[in-house]
mmCIF file of C-alpha atoms in Angstrom:
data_model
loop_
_atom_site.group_PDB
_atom_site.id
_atom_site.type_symbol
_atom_site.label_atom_id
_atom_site.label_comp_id
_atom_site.label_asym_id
_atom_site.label_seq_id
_atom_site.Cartn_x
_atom_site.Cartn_y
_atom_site.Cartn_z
ATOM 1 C CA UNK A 27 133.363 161.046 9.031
ATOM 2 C CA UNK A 28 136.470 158.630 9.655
ATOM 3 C CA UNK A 29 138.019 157.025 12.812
ATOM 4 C CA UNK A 30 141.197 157.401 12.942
ATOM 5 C CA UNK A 31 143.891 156.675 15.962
ATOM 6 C CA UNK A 32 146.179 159.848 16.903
ATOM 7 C CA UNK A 33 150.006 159.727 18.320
ATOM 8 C CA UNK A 34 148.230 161.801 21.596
ATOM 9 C CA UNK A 35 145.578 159.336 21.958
ATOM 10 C CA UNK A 36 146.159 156.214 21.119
ATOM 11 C CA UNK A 37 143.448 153.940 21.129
ATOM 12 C CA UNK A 38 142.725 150.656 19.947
ATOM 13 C CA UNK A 39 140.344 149.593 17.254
ATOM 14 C CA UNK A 40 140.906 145.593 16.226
ATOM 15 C CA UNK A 41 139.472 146.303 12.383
ATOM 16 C CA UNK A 42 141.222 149.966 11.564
ATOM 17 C CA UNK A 43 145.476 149.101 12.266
ATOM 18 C CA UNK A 44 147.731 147.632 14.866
ATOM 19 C CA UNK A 45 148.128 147.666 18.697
ATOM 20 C CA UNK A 46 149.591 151.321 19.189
ATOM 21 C CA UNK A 47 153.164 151.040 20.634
ATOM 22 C CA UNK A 48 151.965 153.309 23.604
ATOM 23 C CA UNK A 49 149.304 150.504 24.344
ATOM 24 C CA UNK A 50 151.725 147.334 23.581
ATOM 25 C CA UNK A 51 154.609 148.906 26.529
ATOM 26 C CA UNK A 52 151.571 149.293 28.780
ATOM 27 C CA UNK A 53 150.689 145.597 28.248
ATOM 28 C CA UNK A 54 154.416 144.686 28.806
ATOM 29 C CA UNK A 55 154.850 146.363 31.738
ATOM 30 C CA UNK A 56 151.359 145.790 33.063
ATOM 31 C CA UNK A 57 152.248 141.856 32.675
ATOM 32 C CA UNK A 58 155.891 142.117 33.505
ATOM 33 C CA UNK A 59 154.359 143.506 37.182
ATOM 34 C CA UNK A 60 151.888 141.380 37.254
ATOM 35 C CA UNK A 61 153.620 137.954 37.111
ATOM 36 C CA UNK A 62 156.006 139.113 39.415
ATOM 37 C CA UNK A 63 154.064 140.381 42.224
ATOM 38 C CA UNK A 64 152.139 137.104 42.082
ATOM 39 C CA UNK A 65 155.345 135.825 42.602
ATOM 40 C CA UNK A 66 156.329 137.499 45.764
ATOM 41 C CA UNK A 67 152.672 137.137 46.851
ATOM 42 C CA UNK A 68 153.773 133.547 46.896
ATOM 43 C CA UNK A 69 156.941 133.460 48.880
ATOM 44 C CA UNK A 70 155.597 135.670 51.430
ATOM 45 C CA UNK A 71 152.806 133.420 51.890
ATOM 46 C CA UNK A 72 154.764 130.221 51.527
ATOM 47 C CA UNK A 73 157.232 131.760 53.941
ATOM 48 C CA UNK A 74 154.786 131.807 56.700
ATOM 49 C CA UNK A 75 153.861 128.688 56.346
ATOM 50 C CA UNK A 76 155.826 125.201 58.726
ATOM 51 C CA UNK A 77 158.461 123.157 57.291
ATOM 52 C CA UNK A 78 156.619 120.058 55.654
ATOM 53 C CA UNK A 79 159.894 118.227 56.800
ATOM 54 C CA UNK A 80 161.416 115.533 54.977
ATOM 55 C CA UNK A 81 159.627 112.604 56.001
ATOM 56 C CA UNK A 82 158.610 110.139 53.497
ATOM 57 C CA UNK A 83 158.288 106.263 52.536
ATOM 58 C CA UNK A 84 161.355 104.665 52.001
ATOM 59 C CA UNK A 85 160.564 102.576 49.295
ATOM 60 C CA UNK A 86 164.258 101.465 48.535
ATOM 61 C CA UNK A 87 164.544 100.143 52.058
ATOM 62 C CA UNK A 88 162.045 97.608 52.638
ATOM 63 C CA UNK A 89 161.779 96.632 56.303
ATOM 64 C CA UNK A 90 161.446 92.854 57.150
ATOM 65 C CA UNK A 91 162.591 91.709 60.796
ATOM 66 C CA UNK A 92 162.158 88.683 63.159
ATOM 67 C CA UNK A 93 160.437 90.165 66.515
ATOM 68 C CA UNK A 94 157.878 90.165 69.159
ATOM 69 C CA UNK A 95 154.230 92.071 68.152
ATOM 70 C CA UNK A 96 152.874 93.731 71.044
ATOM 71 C CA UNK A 97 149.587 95.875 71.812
ATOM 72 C CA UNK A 98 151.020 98.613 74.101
ATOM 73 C CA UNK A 99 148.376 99.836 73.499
ATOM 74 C CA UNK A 100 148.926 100.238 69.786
ATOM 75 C CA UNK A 101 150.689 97.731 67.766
ATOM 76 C CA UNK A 102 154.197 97.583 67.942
ATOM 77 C CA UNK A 103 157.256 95.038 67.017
ATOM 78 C CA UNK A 104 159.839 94.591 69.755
ATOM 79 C CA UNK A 105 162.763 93.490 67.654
ATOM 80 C CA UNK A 106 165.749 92.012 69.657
ATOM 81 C CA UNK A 107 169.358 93.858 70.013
ATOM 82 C CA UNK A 108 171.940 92.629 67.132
ATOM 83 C CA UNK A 109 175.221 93.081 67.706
ATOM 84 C CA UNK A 110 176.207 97.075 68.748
ATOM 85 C CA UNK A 111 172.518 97.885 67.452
ATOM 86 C CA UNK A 112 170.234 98.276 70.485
ATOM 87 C CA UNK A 113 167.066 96.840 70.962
ATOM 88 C CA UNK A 114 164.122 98.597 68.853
ATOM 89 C CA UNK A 115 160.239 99.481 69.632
ATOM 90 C CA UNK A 116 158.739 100.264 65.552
ATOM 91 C CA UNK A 117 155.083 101.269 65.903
ATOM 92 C CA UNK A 118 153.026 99.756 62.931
ATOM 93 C CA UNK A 119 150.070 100.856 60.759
ATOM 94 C CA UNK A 120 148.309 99.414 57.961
ATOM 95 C CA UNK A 121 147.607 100.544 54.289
ATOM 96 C CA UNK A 122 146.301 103.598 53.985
ATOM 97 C CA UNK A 123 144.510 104.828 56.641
ATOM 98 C CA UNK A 124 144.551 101.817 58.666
ATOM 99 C CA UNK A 125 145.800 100.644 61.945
ATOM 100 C CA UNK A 126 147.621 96.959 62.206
ATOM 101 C CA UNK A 127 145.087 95.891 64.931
ATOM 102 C CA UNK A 128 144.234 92.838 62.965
ATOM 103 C CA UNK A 129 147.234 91.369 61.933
ATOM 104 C CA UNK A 130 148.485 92.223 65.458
ATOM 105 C CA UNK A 131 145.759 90.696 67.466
ATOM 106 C CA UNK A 132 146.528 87.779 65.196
ATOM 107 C CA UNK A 133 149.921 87.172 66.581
ATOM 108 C CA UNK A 134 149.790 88.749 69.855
ATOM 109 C CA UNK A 135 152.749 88.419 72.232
ATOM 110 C CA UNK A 136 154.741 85.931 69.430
ATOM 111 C CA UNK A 137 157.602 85.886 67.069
ATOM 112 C CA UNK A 138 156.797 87.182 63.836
ATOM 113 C CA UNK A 139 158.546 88.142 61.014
ATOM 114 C CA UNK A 140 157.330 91.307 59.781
ATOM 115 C CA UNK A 141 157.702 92.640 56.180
ATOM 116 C CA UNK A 142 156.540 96.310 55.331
ATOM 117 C CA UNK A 143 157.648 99.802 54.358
ATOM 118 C CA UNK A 144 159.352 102.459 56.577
ATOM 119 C CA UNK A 145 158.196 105.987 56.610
ATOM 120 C CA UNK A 146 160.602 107.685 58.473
ATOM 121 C CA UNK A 147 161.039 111.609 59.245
ATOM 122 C CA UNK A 148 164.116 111.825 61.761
ATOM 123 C CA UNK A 149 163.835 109.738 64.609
ATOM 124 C CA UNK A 150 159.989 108.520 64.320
ATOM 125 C CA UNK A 151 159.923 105.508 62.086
ATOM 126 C CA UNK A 152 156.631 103.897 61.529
ATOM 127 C CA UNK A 153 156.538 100.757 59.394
ATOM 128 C CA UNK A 154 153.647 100.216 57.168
ATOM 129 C CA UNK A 155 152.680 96.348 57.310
ATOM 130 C CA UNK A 156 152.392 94.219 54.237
ATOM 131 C CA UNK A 157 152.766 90.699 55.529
ATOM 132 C CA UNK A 158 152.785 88.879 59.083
ATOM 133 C CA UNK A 159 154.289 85.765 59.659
ATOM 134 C CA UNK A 160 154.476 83.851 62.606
ATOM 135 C CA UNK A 161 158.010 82.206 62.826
ATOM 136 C CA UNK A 162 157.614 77.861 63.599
ATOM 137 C CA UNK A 163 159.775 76.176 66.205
ATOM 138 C CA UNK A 164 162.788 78.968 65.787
ATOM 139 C CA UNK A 165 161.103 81.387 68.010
ATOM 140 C CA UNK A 166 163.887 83.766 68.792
ATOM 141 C CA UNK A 167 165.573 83.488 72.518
ATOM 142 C CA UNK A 168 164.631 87.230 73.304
ATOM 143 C CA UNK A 169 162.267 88.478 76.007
ATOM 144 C CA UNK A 170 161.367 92.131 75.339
ATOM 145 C CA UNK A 171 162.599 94.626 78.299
ATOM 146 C CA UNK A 172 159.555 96.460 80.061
ATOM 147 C CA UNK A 173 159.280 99.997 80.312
ATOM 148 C CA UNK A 174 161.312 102.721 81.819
ATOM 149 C CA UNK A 175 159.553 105.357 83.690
ATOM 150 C CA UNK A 176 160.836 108.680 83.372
ATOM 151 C CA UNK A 177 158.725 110.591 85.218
ATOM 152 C CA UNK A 178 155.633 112.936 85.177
ATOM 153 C CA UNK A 179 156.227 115.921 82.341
ATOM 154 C CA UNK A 180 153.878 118.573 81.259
ATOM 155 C CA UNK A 181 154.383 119.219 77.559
ATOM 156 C CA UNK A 182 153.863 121.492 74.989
ATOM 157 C CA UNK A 183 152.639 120.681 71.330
ATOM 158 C CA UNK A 184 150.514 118.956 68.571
ATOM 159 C CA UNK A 185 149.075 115.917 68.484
ATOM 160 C CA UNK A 186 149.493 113.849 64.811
ATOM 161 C CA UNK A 187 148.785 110.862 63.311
ATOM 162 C CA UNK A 188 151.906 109.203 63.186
ATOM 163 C CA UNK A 189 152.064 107.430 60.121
ATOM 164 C CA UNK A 190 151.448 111.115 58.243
ATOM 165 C CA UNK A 191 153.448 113.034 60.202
ATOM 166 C CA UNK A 192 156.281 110.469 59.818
ATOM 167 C CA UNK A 193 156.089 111.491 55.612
ATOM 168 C CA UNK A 194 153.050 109.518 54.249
ATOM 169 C CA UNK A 195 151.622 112.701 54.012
ATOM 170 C CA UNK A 196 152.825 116.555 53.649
ATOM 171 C CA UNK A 197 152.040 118.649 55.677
ATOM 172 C CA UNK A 198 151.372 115.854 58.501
ATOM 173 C CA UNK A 199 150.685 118.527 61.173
ATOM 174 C CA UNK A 200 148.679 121.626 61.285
ATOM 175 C CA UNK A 201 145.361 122.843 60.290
ATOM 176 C CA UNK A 202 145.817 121.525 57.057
ATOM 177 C CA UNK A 203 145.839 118.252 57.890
ATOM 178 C CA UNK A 204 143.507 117.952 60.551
ATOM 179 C CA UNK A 205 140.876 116.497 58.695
ATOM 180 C CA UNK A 206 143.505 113.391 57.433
ATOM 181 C CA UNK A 207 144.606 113.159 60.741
ATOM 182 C CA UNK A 208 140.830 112.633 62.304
ATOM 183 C CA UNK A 209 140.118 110.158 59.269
ATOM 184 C CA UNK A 210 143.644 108.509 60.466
ATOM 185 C CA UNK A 211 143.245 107.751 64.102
ATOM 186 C CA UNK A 212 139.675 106.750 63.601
ATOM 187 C CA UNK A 213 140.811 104.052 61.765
ATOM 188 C CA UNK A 214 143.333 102.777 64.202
ATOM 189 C CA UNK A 215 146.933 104.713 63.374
ATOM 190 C CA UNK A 216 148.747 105.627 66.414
ATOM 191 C CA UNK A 217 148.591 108.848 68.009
ATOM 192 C CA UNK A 218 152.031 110.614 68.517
ATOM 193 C CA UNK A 219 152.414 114.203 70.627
ATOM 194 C CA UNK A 220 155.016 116.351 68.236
ATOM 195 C CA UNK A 221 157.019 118.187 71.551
ATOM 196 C CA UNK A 222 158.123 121.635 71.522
ATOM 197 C CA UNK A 223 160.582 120.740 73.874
ATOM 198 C CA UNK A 224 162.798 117.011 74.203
ATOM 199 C CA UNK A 225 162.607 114.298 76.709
ATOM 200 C CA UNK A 226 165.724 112.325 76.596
ATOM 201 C CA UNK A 227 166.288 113.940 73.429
ATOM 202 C CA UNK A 228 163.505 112.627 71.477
ATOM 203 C CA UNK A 229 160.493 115.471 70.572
ATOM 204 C CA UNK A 230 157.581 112.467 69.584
ATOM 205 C CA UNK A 231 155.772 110.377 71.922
ATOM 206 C CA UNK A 232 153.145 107.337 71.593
ATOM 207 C CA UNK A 233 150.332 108.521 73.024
ATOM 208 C CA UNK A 234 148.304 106.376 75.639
ATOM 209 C CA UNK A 235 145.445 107.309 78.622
ATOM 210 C CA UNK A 236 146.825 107.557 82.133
ATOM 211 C CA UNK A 237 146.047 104.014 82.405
ATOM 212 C CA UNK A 238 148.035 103.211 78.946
ATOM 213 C CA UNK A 239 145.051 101.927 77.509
ATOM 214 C CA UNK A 240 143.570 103.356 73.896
ATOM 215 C CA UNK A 241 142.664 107.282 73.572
ATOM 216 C CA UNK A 242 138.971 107.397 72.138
ATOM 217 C CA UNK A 243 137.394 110.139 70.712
ATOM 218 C CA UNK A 244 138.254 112.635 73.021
ATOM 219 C CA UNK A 245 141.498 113.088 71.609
ATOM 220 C CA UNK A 246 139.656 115.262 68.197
ATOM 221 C CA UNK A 247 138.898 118.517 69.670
ATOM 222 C CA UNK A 248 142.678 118.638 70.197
ATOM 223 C CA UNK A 249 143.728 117.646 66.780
ATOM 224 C CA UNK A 250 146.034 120.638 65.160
ATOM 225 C CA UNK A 251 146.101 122.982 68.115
ATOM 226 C CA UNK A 252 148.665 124.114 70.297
ATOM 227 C CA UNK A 253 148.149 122.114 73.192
ATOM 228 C CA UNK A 254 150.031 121.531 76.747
ATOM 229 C CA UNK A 255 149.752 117.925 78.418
ATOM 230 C CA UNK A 256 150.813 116.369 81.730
ATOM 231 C CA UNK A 257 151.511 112.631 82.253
ATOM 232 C CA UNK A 258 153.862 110.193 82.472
ATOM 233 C CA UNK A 259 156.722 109.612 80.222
ATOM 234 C CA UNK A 260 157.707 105.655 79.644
ATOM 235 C CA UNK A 261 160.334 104.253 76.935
ATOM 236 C CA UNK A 262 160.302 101.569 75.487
ATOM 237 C CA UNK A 263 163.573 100.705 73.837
ATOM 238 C CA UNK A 264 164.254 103.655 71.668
ATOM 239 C CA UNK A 265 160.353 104.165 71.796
ATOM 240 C CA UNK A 266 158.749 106.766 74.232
ATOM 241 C CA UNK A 267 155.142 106.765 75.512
ATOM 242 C CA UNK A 268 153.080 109.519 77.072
ATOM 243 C CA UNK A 269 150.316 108.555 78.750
ATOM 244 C CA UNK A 270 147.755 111.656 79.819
ATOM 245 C CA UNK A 271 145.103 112.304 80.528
ATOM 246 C CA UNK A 272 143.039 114.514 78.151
ATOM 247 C CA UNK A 273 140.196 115.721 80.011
ATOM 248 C CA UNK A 274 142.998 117.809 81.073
ATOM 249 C CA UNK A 275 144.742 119.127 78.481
ATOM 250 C CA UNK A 276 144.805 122.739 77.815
ATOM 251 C CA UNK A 277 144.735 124.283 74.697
ATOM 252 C CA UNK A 278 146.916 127.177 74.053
ATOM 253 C CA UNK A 279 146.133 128.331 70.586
#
């Protein structure tokens, strides 16, 4: 008795011959299908998925400026108008995922000059510090404006850590990153609320309590939801500030 493979059936046996050609146009097309439905599997699911944005550090354009640091109630330099260029509010965070509360509380309320890197995504800027220094007997002539009230807005949105959602991290928003973004704000980044809709044209917002003090931990459960706030809308230079209050927020999905 002998094996042997037939033109009707072909089957393969790795020690009698070769692949049968039947079996070897299987494999290609098998494969061929294969690879590309995996592709399409992955547009369609990448398709449904938000715009990371283009946010990122700007690594090229290293940020150092003469200003004023304030706690409002985050850090923030207050830098001076030059020329044309209007008056700026840049909120601040430290390395990783850090807040600048140190060297901030350090030079409270005085003329610094600030050295960092931007991360920038459209209009949010935030720098990330690297050195603080205060500025000796050439304190700049420059009092920094107090805030503009715009009145009492309920929003719709998502509430980020700003330094990620400004491009230190991709996504910087969603339920993807809601874990980075606890880890963030627990250790002192700024909150900013991501608007659905503008307020003087500008969709992101410092956040601050009614009172514009810190948010504590009640801000979490809200982290990477849909949410809708009510509070007062402040700017501060080309900075705006929402202060709410959370206890009631309302989530919407």
């Amino acid at each position: 008795m002998s094996w042997r493979q037939t033109k009707d059936a072909p089957f393969y046996v790795g020690y009698l011959n070769a692949v049968p050609k039947q079996l070897v146009m299987f494999l290609v097309v098998f494969a061929v299908c294969f690879a590309g439905g995996l592709g399409i599997a992955a547009l369609a699911l990448s398709s449904t998925q938000n715009d990371p944005g283009n946010g990122g550090f700007q690594w090229g354009n290293r940020f150092e400026n003469v200003g004023i640091l304030e706690l409002r109630p985050y850090p923030v330099l207050r830098v001076p108008a030059d020329g044309e260029t209007p008056a700026r509010t840049y909120m601040l965070a430290g390395q990783g995922k850090r807040g600048a509360f140190s060297q901030a509380e350090k030079n409270q309320d005085g003329p610094v000059t600030l050295r960092g890197v931007p991360v920038n995504r459209g209009d949010l800027t935030m720098i990330q510090v690297g050195r603080v220094e205060a500025v000796e007997g050439g304190a700049p002539d420059f009092t920094p404006a107090g805030p503009e009230p715009l009145g009492r807005w309920k929003l719709t949105g998502e509430i980020c850590d700003g330094k990620c959602y400004a491009g230190a991290m991709r996504p910087g928003r969603g339920l993807a990153h809601k874990a980075c973004a606890d880890l963030c704000l627990t250790g002192g980044i700024p909150p900013v609320f991501v608007s659905s809709g503008p307020v003087e044209n500008r969709n992101f917002f410092l956040m601050a309590d009614q009172d514009g003090n810190l948010i504590g931990d009640e801000i979490k459960p809200l982290l990477a939801l849909y949410v809708e706030l009510e509070g007062d809308v402040e700017r501060l230079d080309d900075l705006m500030v929402f202060k709410v209050d959370l206890a009631k927020a309302r989530i919407l999905k």
